[in-house]
Amino acid sequence: MTNLKKTGLVFDIQSFSVHDGPGIRTLIFLKGCPLRCLWCANPEGQKLFPEVRYHVMKCVGCLACAEVCPHGAITLFSEACREGKKQPKICIDREKCAKCLGLECVAACPNGALQLTGKLMTVEEVVKAVKRDLPFYRGKGGVTLSGGDPVYQPKFAIELLQACKEEYVNTAIESAMFAKREKIEKFLPVTDLFLTDIKHMNSKKHKELTGVPNELILKNIALTARYKPVLVRVPIIPGSNDDDKNMAATAAFCLEYGITRINILPYHKLGVSKYEQLGMEYLQEEIETPDDDKMEHIKEIMEDMGVTCIIN
Amino acid sequence: MATQLIDFEKGKTVKWPPTLEESAKEGYIPREVVKEPSTERGRRIKQRLLSARCMLDPEFTMLYTEEWKKAEGEPLLIRRARAYKYAIENITPVIHPDELIAMQKSRYIRGAVVYAQYSQRYYPGMISKAEHADDEVYDVGMGGGRTHKETKGMIQMGIFGMKEEEAEPLIETCNYWDGKCIEDEAEKFLRESMPEFDDLENAFKTVLYPPSVVAIMEGRWIPAYDMVVNQGLEAIIADCKEKIKNTIPTTREVAEKVIFWRATILVCEGVINWAGNYAKKAREMAAAEKDGKRKAELIKIAENLEWVPAKPARTFYEGLQAAWAAHTAVSLDGPIPGLSPGRWGQLLYPLFTKDIEEGRLTKEQALELMELLRVKFSSEEYVSSRSWESLASGNLFQHMIVGGVDKNGRCSDNQLEEIILEAGIRMQTIQPTLGVEVNTKTSDRLLMKAAECTKTGAGYPAWYNNNMSIEHCLQNHMEEGVTLEDARDIAMGGCVEIQMQGTCHGICHPAFFNEVKCFEIVLNDGVDPRTGLRVFEPLGEFKTFDDLWQAWCKVESKFMKVYMRYWNYVLAVHREINPLVIGSVLVKDCVAKGKPLDSNGARYNKTVTLLNSGMVNVANSMAALKRLVFEEKKYTLEEIKEGMSANFGFERADKVGNFSMLEQKRIDRKYENLHKDLMEAPKFGNDDDYVDQIFVDLWHQYNDTCFSETTYLGYPWVPAALSISAHGPFGRVCGATPDGRVAGVSLTDGILSATPGTDVNGPIALMKSGTKLDPTKMRSVQLNMKMHPNAVKGVEGSRKLVDLVKLISSKAGIMYSLILWILIC
Ligand code: SF4
Ligand code: SF4
């Protein structure tokens, strides 16, 4: 029996997605991820605790937030910039916030300038949202757990997937697969489709780009592919992983484990404003989005080796 | 553990996402959609339309008036028919270069015909460029590159140009109608006989109702084009002659039939002669034409018009010309915004297949004709007061429909309908707007084509829930003995109003009821805060939410009733001085019964509707008050009202120069917390029963009030829910509201749409909120959805869009119409 009271940290539920899996889907974003990809478009998914997003444009510098903050984390940024619209008006000491449980500032702000990212939800609450979408799945669609990385909150994620299975909902997870084998094994029976990335075939390079080596990831992909459909996605990051050699190696790896479909995704500079709101730094250096010719070229390399390659 | 891993899906390859080739294998052709008209001719004509100046054409009304004067003393229907016949026989036939389908209302590439017999009031004003008192409120939809430079011999009237030499005679014509036109006559009638006349005046002054729409008052309907295309007007004339011969005028009622048939003969002859004028014109032009190809085309046009609309069409080309002639002839009869072609793909399909089979026609030719037809529809403009134009965005709402089922309930979509959609993709003009009737039986092939069309970003087609629309017709027309066959033959009359084809009286309405203004009056103890007018007796203190609710019901139902009654007076005048003749002839069973539309001649007459705008704002406002004032008691009603009159500390929207809530600026922080609490109160569109229930109750109250009143045809009023663009101008005259909206900001548009930014749980939650309202008794319920182009990219995207639409129709089963806007970012 599923434990419906189990809680997890969810930062978004998107109904009606037409990406991220077949059919019309509900996306559930879980907080927390062991990787730190330089180009991460969902930085709010990285940390495994709730965070406050600060919207400069809405802030009027009234300091109502500072008044209620029990940790003295908020100070006036500077008197001089009070008038400017784009200048931050307050300074948030993120280290103090990391230990904050009350998050009193969010409710205190009358202008909606402080918003909470990450909310504790029970499996039951999430399933309720899923059920609302149920009539729209029609065989093909379903639920996709994303993040962050759902494998980073394994107990909650598995309970949730289990609960979905009890409603006969098709399930998918989007995971980096950086976890112990035993954890991944637990996902196998409750997950119908695994969406995962191969960011680089060279472990050292992989570590430079994401902060972790790739051996465990590749092993898990190989394991999963024996039992469940796996869709491999390769983000194409110009200058980092888009060389022909790496592309060919990626295709070869997939073929070896019977994965015949690879999705290549051109790099886009996304989510930059979220970095600012979270007080984080965007580390990916300035690069261009790869053009269509480049993408076609990679597709050709992969297809020559016998995989089906889709650009999207 | 190992056993657990065994799963029946093991080894099954997921083919997701599919490649383009796989999609193509399943019969879907990928193309991201930007297309041009299919021929050079089409491109030229489109360009010509786009660069044409909008012209006002008073020729018809002047000719009409001339004969109307001469026919004084004739029975009314004869006098009407004579005036129409004379006017249509004498208007100038114009055939533009390159055209293949001829005939038009005005003499211009883009023109609007004047109808002084409806309302003479504003032409003299327009000519002298007098400002109207309502300009400030109703100037939306003006400007936007629609003005033209002064040209010699031309005067500018609003967005229209007019020949200078016609100003004088037009003013003369207007002078004749001064005191006699429908609007003036109705006002006399109202002033003298309506007990609630003061309430009516107050309601207009406070903009509970928008200014009069009499100038464009005719309803929206779909004529019985088959009578012209398949039978021909000569057959109708012969039928009437036969009837006259066999009828002895006994009682007044029988005598009136004979008069109606005589009038029918006159107008049909008029239309045939008008076509004859065009044929003659085409022959003259052919004689003078040097280019051999164009000469042949002109001769073909002449041959067509020497045959149709008098006789039954023999080819697709003739059929299209005949249908267009019928459409134009009816729309000349009066200002009919929303006269809709309906299902021409069904109407013309037999001629189309016959021509294709016998090698007379290629699909490419059919496509070109359908593209050119779009330009014909788009050439017709209408003129109305500035205020209405802003309410309806100047749109003529001629709606063409594909999909649906045949009379036996079988899927009826066909190749010609695909061509109609393709023409919509290639020739993107605002008219006719397209709609697709989605039945559970409709083919994916047609829907994929429609998705392609949606993806052009043209704003059409609208998607309709065919099964539910049929249900509505069966329910709505039950007391008139509606047949299942008729109920299945539906299209849209006007923008999103369900209408059976060729058998219904027009859907006419006095316009929109301003729900938010009504709520302001309730909260302000019966006084309109903007004008200071007391329009309702004091309502007393609201101690409970129920007190507030009761007061709402009292005020709303009173002013809705006044509005409906007002319209009955107007229509009674219409019936006495301006009953439609050709409009009636082409609606079944007017000729059979010998009665015009205004005397219940149509097979179905329960069609008069009432529209409103702003219900979501009222629902959200009530929910906020219920929670914060009556339940949590966090604020008193007075405190909230104080915040409202201080506009919650925001700059006035007209000073900000933007009427969207998201752009408003706070200048005083005093009401910050109050405003936050109001904004955080439950909002419609999130599947939250607290507010959704209020929303549903509000609609039930509205519906019940509609049903409690009787139309001029003796049937209950029908509630309809669509707001077109009334939410803009209505918002201007309304102060801040307890849903957090500040003064002047537009009301929430659409009917099941959430206030922008307040639906935070996604589209399904929005639909769930909407599902709580059973729309079967309502004429139209509309949901606008916006999608990002990326979400529907490629064939896979189209398929998801189609799935979505099908699911919304079959599972959610709520609204009749879904308008999907693909945002181009
Ligand atoms: S974040 Fe909110 S509470 Fe804090 S200073 Fe800005 S507006 Fe005031
Ligand atoms: S999150 Fe906690 S510590 Fe950080 S500013 Fe808000 S109340 Fe203070």
PDB file of C-alpha atoms in Angstrom, chain B residues 494-726:
ATOM      1  CA  GLY B 494     -22.059  35.362 -35.861  1.00  0.00           C
ATOM      2  CA  CYS B 495     -19.114  34.910 -33.585  1.00  0.00           C
ATOM      3  CA  VAL B 496     -19.814  31.988 -31.286  1.00  0.00           C
ATOM      4  CA  GLU B 497     -23.575  31.657 -31.194  1.00  0.00           C
ATOM      5  CA  ILE B 498     -24.987  28.304 -32.119  1.00  0.00           C
ATOM      6  CA  GLN B 499     -27.582  28.436 -34.847  1.00  0.00           C
ATOM      7  CA  MET B 500     -29.364  25.893 -37.014  1.00  0.00           C
ATOM      8  CA  GLN B 501     -28.865  26.623 -40.694  1.00  0.00           C
ATOM      9  CA  GLY B 502     -31.553  28.290 -42.737  1.00  0.00           C
ATOM     10  CA  THR B 503     -34.390  27.669 -40.314  1.00  0.00           C
ATOM     11  CA  CYS B 504     -33.941  30.201 -37.521  1.00  0.00           C
ATOM     12  CA  HIS B 505     -34.834  33.761 -36.733  1.00  0.00           C
ATOM     13  CA  GLY B 506     -31.706  35.845 -36.236  1.00  0.00           C
ATOM     14  CA  ILE B 507     -30.062  35.874 -32.860  1.00  0.00           C
ATOM     15  CA  CYS B 508     -30.572  39.490 -31.968  1.00  0.00           C
ATOM     16  CA  HIS B 509     -29.814  41.185 -28.725  1.00  0.00           C
ATOM     17  CA  PRO B 510     -29.747  44.621 -27.203  1.00  0.00           C
ATOM     18  CA  ALA B 511     -25.969  44.172 -26.500  1.00  0.00           C
ATOM     19  CA  PHE B 512     -24.011  43.536 -23.317  1.00  0.00           C
ATOM     20  CA  PHE B 513     -25.068  43.901 -19.737  1.00  0.00           C
ATOM     21  CA  ASN B 514     -22.281  45.372 -17.601  1.00  0.00           C
ATOM     22  CA  GLU B 515     -22.146  43.050 -14.587  1.00  0.00           C
ATOM     23  CA  VAL B 516     -19.332  44.896 -12.828  1.00  0.00           C
ATOM     24  CA  LYS B 517     -21.149  48.206 -13.010  1.00  0.00           C
ATOM     25  CA  CYS B 518     -24.152  46.465 -11.518  1.00  0.00           C
ATOM     26  CA  PHE B 519     -22.015  45.171  -8.651  1.00  0.00           C
ATOM     27  CA  GLU B 520     -20.599  48.633  -8.016  1.00  0.00           C
ATOM     28  CA  ILE B 521     -24.120  49.953  -7.721  1.00  0.00           C
ATOM     29  CA  VAL B 522     -24.999  47.207  -5.258  1.00  0.00           C
ATOM     30  CA  LEU B 523     -21.969  47.925  -3.070  1.00  0.00           C
ATOM     31  CA  ASN B 524     -22.636  51.634  -3.253  1.00  0.00           C
ATOM     32  CA  ASP B 525     -26.151  51.359  -1.891  1.00  0.00           C
ATOM     33  CA  GLY B 526     -27.878  51.923  -5.224  1.00  0.00           C
ATOM     34  CA  VAL B 527     -25.794  54.849  -6.439  1.00  0.00           C
ATOM     35  CA  ASP B 528     -23.396  54.790  -9.377  1.00  0.00           C
ATOM     36  CA  PRO B 529     -20.086  56.080  -8.011  1.00  0.00           C
ATOM     37  CA  ARG B 530     -18.904  57.485 -11.352  1.00  0.00           C
ATOM     38  CA  THR B 531     -21.892  59.657 -12.166  1.00  0.00           C
ATOM     39  CA  GLY B 532     -23.376  59.988  -8.699  1.00  0.00           C
ATOM     40  CA  LEU B 533     -26.743  58.928 -10.080  1.00  0.00           C
ATOM     41  CA  ARG B 534     -29.056  57.048  -7.774  1.00  0.00           C
ATOM     42  CA  VAL B 535     -30.415  54.228  -9.884  1.00  0.00           C
ATOM     43  CA  PHE B 536     -31.875  51.969  -7.200  1.00  0.00           C
ATOM     44  CA  GLU B 537     -33.505  52.595  -3.839  1.00  0.00           C
ATOM     45  CA  PRO B 538     -31.175  52.244  -0.798  1.00  0.00           C
ATOM     46  CA  LEU B 539     -30.314  48.614  -0.186  1.00  0.00           C
ATOM     47  CA  GLY B 540     -29.627  48.707   3.544  1.00  0.00           C
ATOM     48  CA  GLU B 541     -26.739  47.266   5.503  1.00  0.00           C
ATOM     49  CA  PHE B 542     -25.268  43.923   4.537  1.00  0.00           C
ATOM     50  CA  LYS B 543     -24.893  41.965   7.760  1.00  0.00           C
ATOM     51  CA  THR B 544     -24.288  38.636   6.116  1.00  0.00           C
ATOM     52  CA  PHE B 545     -23.130  37.419   2.766  1.00  0.00           C
ATOM     53  CA  ASP B 546     -26.675  36.434   2.057  1.00  0.00           C
ATOM     54  CA  ASP B 547     -27.791  40.065   2.461  1.00  0.00           C
ATOM     55  CA  LEU B 548     -25.280  41.023  -0.185  1.00  0.00           C
ATOM     56  CA  TRP B 549     -26.413  38.181  -2.437  1.00  0.00           C
ATOM     57  CA  GLN B 550     -30.070  39.147  -2.129  1.00  0.00           C
ATOM     58  CA  ALA B 551     -29.299  42.749  -2.959  1.00  0.00           C
ATOM     59  CA  TRP B 552     -27.328  41.619  -5.979  1.00  0.00           C
ATOM     60  CA  CYS B 553     -30.209  39.520  -7.225  1.00  0.00           C
ATOM     61  CA  LYS B 554     -32.608  42.407  -6.836  1.00  0.00           C
ATOM     62  CA  VAL B 555     -30.510  44.935  -8.715  1.00  0.00           C
ATOM     63  CA  GLU B 556     -29.251  42.623 -11.406  1.00  0.00           C
ATOM     64  CA  SER B 557     -32.629  41.171 -12.244  1.00  0.00           C
ATOM     65  CA  LYS B 558     -34.259  44.567 -12.299  1.00  0.00           C
ATOM     66  CA  PHE B 559     -31.814  46.020 -14.789  1.00  0.00           C
ATOM     67  CA  MET B 560     -31.646  42.900 -16.887  1.00  0.00           C
ATOM     68  CA  LYS B 561     -35.422  42.986 -17.152  1.00  0.00           C
ATOM     69  CA  VAL B 562     -35.441  46.639 -18.094  1.00  0.00           C
ATOM     70  CA  TYR B 563     -32.879  45.864 -20.771  1.00  0.00           C
ATOM     71  CA  MET B 564     -34.859  42.975 -22.215  1.00  0.00           C
ATOM     72  CA  ARG B 565     -38.117  44.905 -22.167  1.00  0.00           C
ATOM     73  CA  TYR B 566     -36.460  47.869 -23.818  1.00  0.00           C
ATOM     74  CA  TRP B 567     -35.408  45.615 -26.662  1.00  0.00           C
ATOM     75  CA  ASN B 568     -38.916  44.315 -27.082  1.00  0.00           C
ATOM     76  CA  TYR B 569     -40.127  47.867 -27.679  1.00  0.00           C
ATOM     77  CA  VAL B 570     -37.410  48.380 -30.260  1.00  0.00           C
ATOM     78  CA  LEU B 571     -38.201  45.148 -32.045  1.00  0.00           C
ATOM     79  CA  ALA B 572     -41.896  45.907 -31.997  1.00  0.00           C
ATOM     80  CA  VAL B 573     -41.097  49.076 -33.896  1.00  0.00           C
ATOM     81  CA  HIS B 574     -38.875  47.114 -36.255  1.00  0.00           C
ATOM     82  CA  ARG B 575     -41.767  44.787 -36.989  1.00  0.00           C
ATOM     83  CA  GLU B 576     -44.128  47.702 -37.636  1.00  0.00           C
ATOM     84  CA  ILE B 577     -41.904  49.726 -39.930  1.00  0.00           C
ATOM     85  CA  ASN B 578     -39.066  47.581 -41.204  1.00  0.00           C
ATOM     86  CA  PRO B 579     -39.832  43.845 -41.373  1.00  0.00           C
ATOM     87  CA  LEU B 580     -37.168  41.984 -43.340  1.00  0.00           C
ATOM     88  CA  VAL B 581     -38.307  40.769 -46.741  1.00  0.00           C
ATOM     89  CA  ILE B 582     -35.463  39.127 -48.671  1.00  0.00           C
ATOM     90  CA  GLY B 583     -34.001  38.141 -45.296  1.00  0.00           C
ATOM     91  CA  SER B 584     -37.257  36.326 -44.562  1.00  0.00           C
ATOM     92  CA  VAL B 585     -37.586  34.709 -47.984  1.00  0.00           C
ATOM     93  CA  LEU B 586     -34.315  32.881 -47.481  1.00  0.00           C
ATOM     94  CA  VAL B 587     -35.229  31.439 -44.107  1.00  0.00           C
ATOM     95  CA  LYS B 588     -37.399  28.350 -44.050  1.00  0.00           C
ATOM     96  CA  ASP B 589     -40.484  28.299 -43.553  1.00  0.00           C
ATOM     97  CA  CYS B 590     -41.288  31.971 -44.108  1.00  0.00           C
ATOM     98  CA  VAL B 591     -42.462  31.484 -47.675  1.00  0.00           C
ATOM     99  CA  ALA B 592     -44.347  28.304 -46.823  1.00  0.00           C
ATOM    100  CA  LYS B 593     -46.094  30.019 -43.928  1.00  0.00           C
ATOM    101  CA  GLY B 594     -46.502  33.309 -45.751  1.00  0.00           C
ATOM    102  CA  LYS B 595     -44.982  35.232 -42.866  1.00  0.00           C
ATOM    103  CA  PRO B 596     -41.840  37.310 -42.486  1.00  0.00           C
ATOM    104  CA  LEU B 597     -39.273  36.704 -39.778  1.00  0.00           C
ATOM    105  CA  ASP B 598     -40.742  39.400 -37.597  1.00  0.00           C
ATOM    106  CA  SER B 599     -44.059  37.546 -37.471  1.00  0.00           C
ATOM    107  CA  ASN B 600     -42.665  34.168 -36.444  1.00  0.00           C
ATOM    108  CA  GLY B 601     -42.239  33.047 -40.043  1.00  0.00           C
ATOM    109  CA  ALA B 602     -39.082  31.067 -39.310  1.00  0.00           C
ATOM    110  CA  ARG B 603     -39.322  27.425 -38.337  1.00  0.00           C
ATOM    111  CA  TYR B 604     -37.563  28.253 -35.052  1.00  0.00           C
ATOM    112  CA  ASN B 605     -38.067  31.515 -33.259  1.00  0.00           C
ATOM    113  CA  LYS B 606     -36.633  31.107 -29.807  1.00  0.00           C
ATOM    114  CA  THR B 607     -33.454  32.968 -30.575  1.00  0.00           C
ATOM    115  CA  VAL B 608     -33.348  36.381 -28.990  1.00  0.00           C
ATOM    116  CA  THR B 609     -30.479  36.497 -26.531  1.00  0.00           C
ATOM    117  CA  LEU B 610     -28.947  38.620 -23.828  1.00  0.00           C
ATOM    118  CA  LEU B 611     -25.196  39.008 -23.432  1.00  0.00           C
ATOM    119  CA  ASN B 612     -23.108  40.226 -20.549  1.00  0.00           C
ATOM    120  CA  SER B 613     -19.562  40.983 -19.559  1.00  0.00           C
ATOM    121  CA  GLY B 614     -17.595  40.832 -16.326  1.00  0.00           C
ATOM    122  CA  MET B 615     -19.114  37.878 -14.485  1.00  0.00           C
ATOM    123  CA  VAL B 616     -15.719  36.552 -13.404  1.00  0.00           C
ATOM    124  CA  ASN B 617     -14.899  39.876 -11.755  1.00  0.00           C
ATOM    125  CA  VAL B 618     -18.170  39.762  -9.843  1.00  0.00           C
ATOM    126  CA  ALA B 619     -17.588  36.163  -8.746  1.00  0.00           C
ATOM    127  CA  ASN B 620     -14.068  36.935  -7.540  1.00  0.00           C
ATOM    128  CA  SER B 621     -15.242  40.090  -5.809  1.00  0.00           C
ATOM    129  CA  MET B 622     -17.999  38.259  -4.007  1.00  0.00           C
ATOM    130  CA  ALA B 623     -15.618  35.510  -2.938  1.00  0.00           C
ATOM    131  CA  ALA B 624     -13.187  38.053  -1.518  1.00  0.00           C
ATOM    132  CA  LEU B 625     -15.923  39.819   0.447  1.00  0.00           C
ATOM    133  CA  LYS B 626     -17.427  36.552   1.625  1.00  0.00           C
ATOM    134  CA  ARG B 627     -14.120  35.372   3.029  1.00  0.00           C
ATOM    135  CA  LEU B 628     -12.575  38.576   4.363  1.00  0.00           C
ATOM    136  CA  VAL B 629     -15.657  40.449   5.550  1.00  0.00           C
ATOM    137  CA  PHE B 630     -18.312  37.918   6.393  1.00  0.00           C
ATOM    138  CA  GLU B 631     -16.302  34.865   7.447  1.00  0.00           C
ATOM    139  CA  GLU B 632     -12.856  35.822   8.690  1.00  0.00           C
ATOM    140  CA  LYS B 633     -14.058  39.326   9.575  1.00  0.00           C
ATOM    141  CA  LYS B 634     -10.580  40.624   8.898  1.00  0.00           C
ATOM    142  CA  TYR B 635     -11.992  43.826   7.403  1.00  0.00           C
ATOM    143  CA  THR B 636     -15.316  45.566   7.533  1.00  0.00           C
ATOM    144  CA  LEU B 637     -17.135  46.241   4.299  1.00  0.00           C
ATOM    145  CA  GLU B 638     -16.575  49.940   4.948  1.00  0.00           C
ATOM    146  CA  GLU B 639     -12.826  49.442   5.141  1.00  0.00           C
ATOM    147  CA  ILE B 640     -12.812  47.636   1.849  1.00  0.00           C
ATOM    148  CA  LYS B 641     -14.991  50.289   0.255  1.00  0.00           C
ATOM    149  CA  GLU B 642     -12.622  52.942   1.507  1.00  0.00           C
ATOM    150  CA  GLY B 643      -9.764  51.083  -0.160  1.00  0.00           C
ATOM    151  CA  MET B 644     -11.797  50.854  -3.338  1.00  0.00           C
ATOM    152  CA  SER B 645     -12.539  54.545  -3.470  1.00  0.00           C
ATOM    153  CA  ALA B 646      -8.854  55.244  -2.883  1.00  0.00           C
ATOM    154  CA  ASN B 647      -8.196  52.887  -5.808  1.00  0.00           C
ATOM    155  CA  PHE B 648      -6.119  50.766  -3.369  1.00  0.00           C
ATOM    156  CA  GLY B 649      -3.451  53.431  -3.589  1.00  0.00           C
ATOM    157  CA  PHE B 650      -2.874  52.931  -7.318  1.00  0.00           C
ATOM    158  CA  GLU B 651      -2.419  55.568  -9.963  1.00  0.00           C
ATOM    159  CA  ARG B 652      -5.497  55.886 -12.142  1.00  0.00           C
ATOM    160  CA  ALA B 653      -5.302  53.603 -15.150  1.00  0.00           C
ATOM    161  CA  ASP B 654      -5.955  56.385 -17.636  1.00  0.00           C
ATOM    162  CA  LYS B 655      -2.972  58.255 -16.227  1.00  0.00           C
ATOM    163  CA  VAL B 656      -0.820  55.161 -16.546  1.00  0.00           C
ATOM    164  CA  GLY B 657      -2.118  54.933 -20.104  1.00  0.00           C
ATOM    165  CA  ASN B 658      -2.571  51.190 -19.941  1.00  0.00           C
ATOM    166  CA  PHE B 659      -5.666  49.247 -19.045  1.00  0.00           C
ATOM    167  CA  SER B 660      -4.132  45.930 -18.150  1.00  0.00           C
ATOM    168  CA  MET B 661      -3.996  45.037 -14.462  1.00  0.00           C
ATOM    169  CA  LEU B 662      -0.405  43.909 -14.785  1.00  0.00           C
ATOM    170  CA  GLU B 663       0.762  47.390 -15.715  1.00  0.00           C
ATOM    171  CA  GLN B 664      -0.715  49.378 -12.870  1.00  0.00           C
ATOM    172  CA  LYS B 665       1.379  51.536 -10.570  1.00  0.00           C
ATOM    173  CA  ARG B 666       0.988  51.977  -6.826  1.00  0.00           C
ATOM    174  CA  ILE B 667       1.494  55.510  -5.598  1.00  0.00           C
ATOM    175  CA  ASP B 668       0.254  55.234  -2.023  1.00  0.00           C
ATOM    176  CA  ARG B 669       1.197  52.346   0.227  1.00  0.00           C
ATOM    177  CA  LYS B 670      -1.659  52.703   2.655  1.00  0.00           C
ATOM    178  CA  TYR B 671      -3.770  49.921   1.192  1.00  0.00           C
ATOM    179  CA  GLU B 672      -0.954  47.543   0.367  1.00  0.00           C
ATOM    180  CA  ASN B 673      -1.962  44.862   2.812  1.00  0.00           C
ATOM    181  CA  LEU B 674      -5.651  45.113   2.032  1.00  0.00           C
ATOM    182  CA  HIS B 675      -4.924  44.808  -1.664  1.00  0.00           C
ATOM    183  CA  LYS B 676      -2.690  41.812  -1.050  1.00  0.00           C
ATOM    184  CA  ASP B 677      -5.411  40.074   0.926  1.00  0.00           C
ATOM    185  CA  LEU B 678      -7.971  40.775  -1.777  1.00  0.00           C
ATOM    186  CA  MET B 679      -5.640  39.468  -4.448  1.00  0.00           C
ATOM    187  CA  GLU B 680      -5.020  36.339  -2.444  1.00  0.00           C
ATOM    188  CA  ALA B 681      -8.688  35.573  -1.924  1.00  0.00           C
ATOM    189  CA  PRO B 682      -9.947  32.602  -3.993  1.00  0.00           C
ATOM    190  CA  LYS B 683     -10.061  33.302  -7.707  1.00  0.00           C
ATOM    191  CA  PHE B 684     -12.060  31.635 -10.434  1.00  0.00           C
ATOM    192  CA  GLY B 685     -10.084  29.308 -12.682  1.00  0.00           C
ATOM    193  CA  ASN B 686      -8.205  27.283 -10.086  1.00  0.00           C
ATOM    194  CA  ASP B 687     -10.687  24.496  -9.439  1.00  0.00           C
ATOM    195  CA  ASP B 688     -11.487  26.051  -6.081  1.00  0.00           C
ATOM    196  CA  ASP B 689     -15.084  25.327  -5.123  1.00  0.00           C
ATOM    197  CA  TYR B 690     -15.292  28.312  -2.828  1.00  0.00           C
ATOM    198  CA  VAL B 691     -15.355  30.806  -5.657  1.00  0.00           C
ATOM    199  CA  ASP B 692     -16.483  28.472  -8.443  1.00  0.00           C
ATOM    200  CA  GLN B 693     -19.740  27.885  -6.640  1.00  0.00           C
ATOM    201  CA  ILE B 694     -20.402  31.614  -6.505  1.00  0.00           C
ATOM    202  CA  PHE B 695     -19.615  31.785 -10.207  1.00  0.00           C
ATOM    203  CA  VAL B 696     -22.136  29.041 -10.937  1.00  0.00           C
ATOM    204  CA  ASP B 697     -24.777  30.648  -8.702  1.00  0.00           C
ATOM    205  CA  LEU B 698     -24.294  33.940 -10.487  1.00  0.00           C
ATOM    206  CA  TRP B 699     -24.899  32.307 -13.845  1.00  0.00           C
ATOM    207  CA  HIS B 700     -27.949  30.472 -12.616  1.00  0.00           C
ATOM    208  CA  GLN B 701     -29.341  33.731 -11.345  1.00  0.00           C
ATOM    209  CA  TYR B 702     -28.598  35.362 -14.705  1.00  0.00           C
ATOM    210  CA  ASN B 703     -30.124  32.493 -16.648  1.00  0.00           C
ATOM    211  CA  ASP B 704     -33.272  32.416 -14.539  1.00  0.00           C
ATOM    212  CA  THR B 705     -33.801  36.121 -15.065  1.00  0.00           C
ATOM    213  CA  CYS B 706     -33.435  35.646 -18.820  1.00  0.00           C
ATOM    214  CA  PHE B 707     -35.934  32.796 -18.881  1.00  0.00           C
ATOM    215  CA  SER B 708     -38.438  34.823 -16.871  1.00  0.00           C
ATOM    216  CA  GLU B 709     -38.892  37.358 -19.665  1.00  0.00           C
ATOM    217  CA  THR B 710     -40.621  36.933 -23.013  1.00  0.00           C
ATOM    218  CA  THR B 711     -39.257  38.133 -26.351  1.00  0.00           C
ATOM    219  CA  TYR B 712     -41.196  40.040 -29.022  1.00  0.00           C
ATOM    220  CA  LEU B 713     -41.801  36.688 -30.673  1.00  0.00           C
ATOM    221  CA  GLY B 714     -43.444  35.241 -27.578  1.00  0.00           C
ATOM    222  CA  TYR B 715     -40.676  32.915 -26.386  1.00  0.00           C
ATOM    223  CA  PRO B 716     -38.433  33.051 -23.332  1.00  0.00           C
ATOM    224  CA  TRP B 717     -35.190  34.943 -23.726  1.00  0.00           C
ATOM    225  CA  VAL B 718     -32.089  32.809 -24.148  1.00  0.00           C
ATOM    226  CA  PRO B 719     -29.008  33.546 -22.063  1.00  0.00           C
ATOM    227  CA  ALA B 720     -25.802  33.737 -24.026  1.00  0.00           C
ATOM    228  CA  ALA B 721     -22.336  34.076 -22.678  1.00  0.00           C
ATOM    229  CA  LEU B 722     -19.853  35.879 -24.811  1.00  0.00           C
ATOM    230  CA  SER B 723     -18.271  39.217 -24.352  1.00  0.00           C
ATOM    231  CA  ILE B 724     -16.304  39.860 -27.568  1.00  0.00           C
ATOM    232  CA  SER B 725     -14.470  42.991 -26.557  1.00  0.00           C
ATOM    233  CA  ALA B 726     -16.959  44.722 -24.288  1.00  0.00           C
TER     234      ALA B 726
END
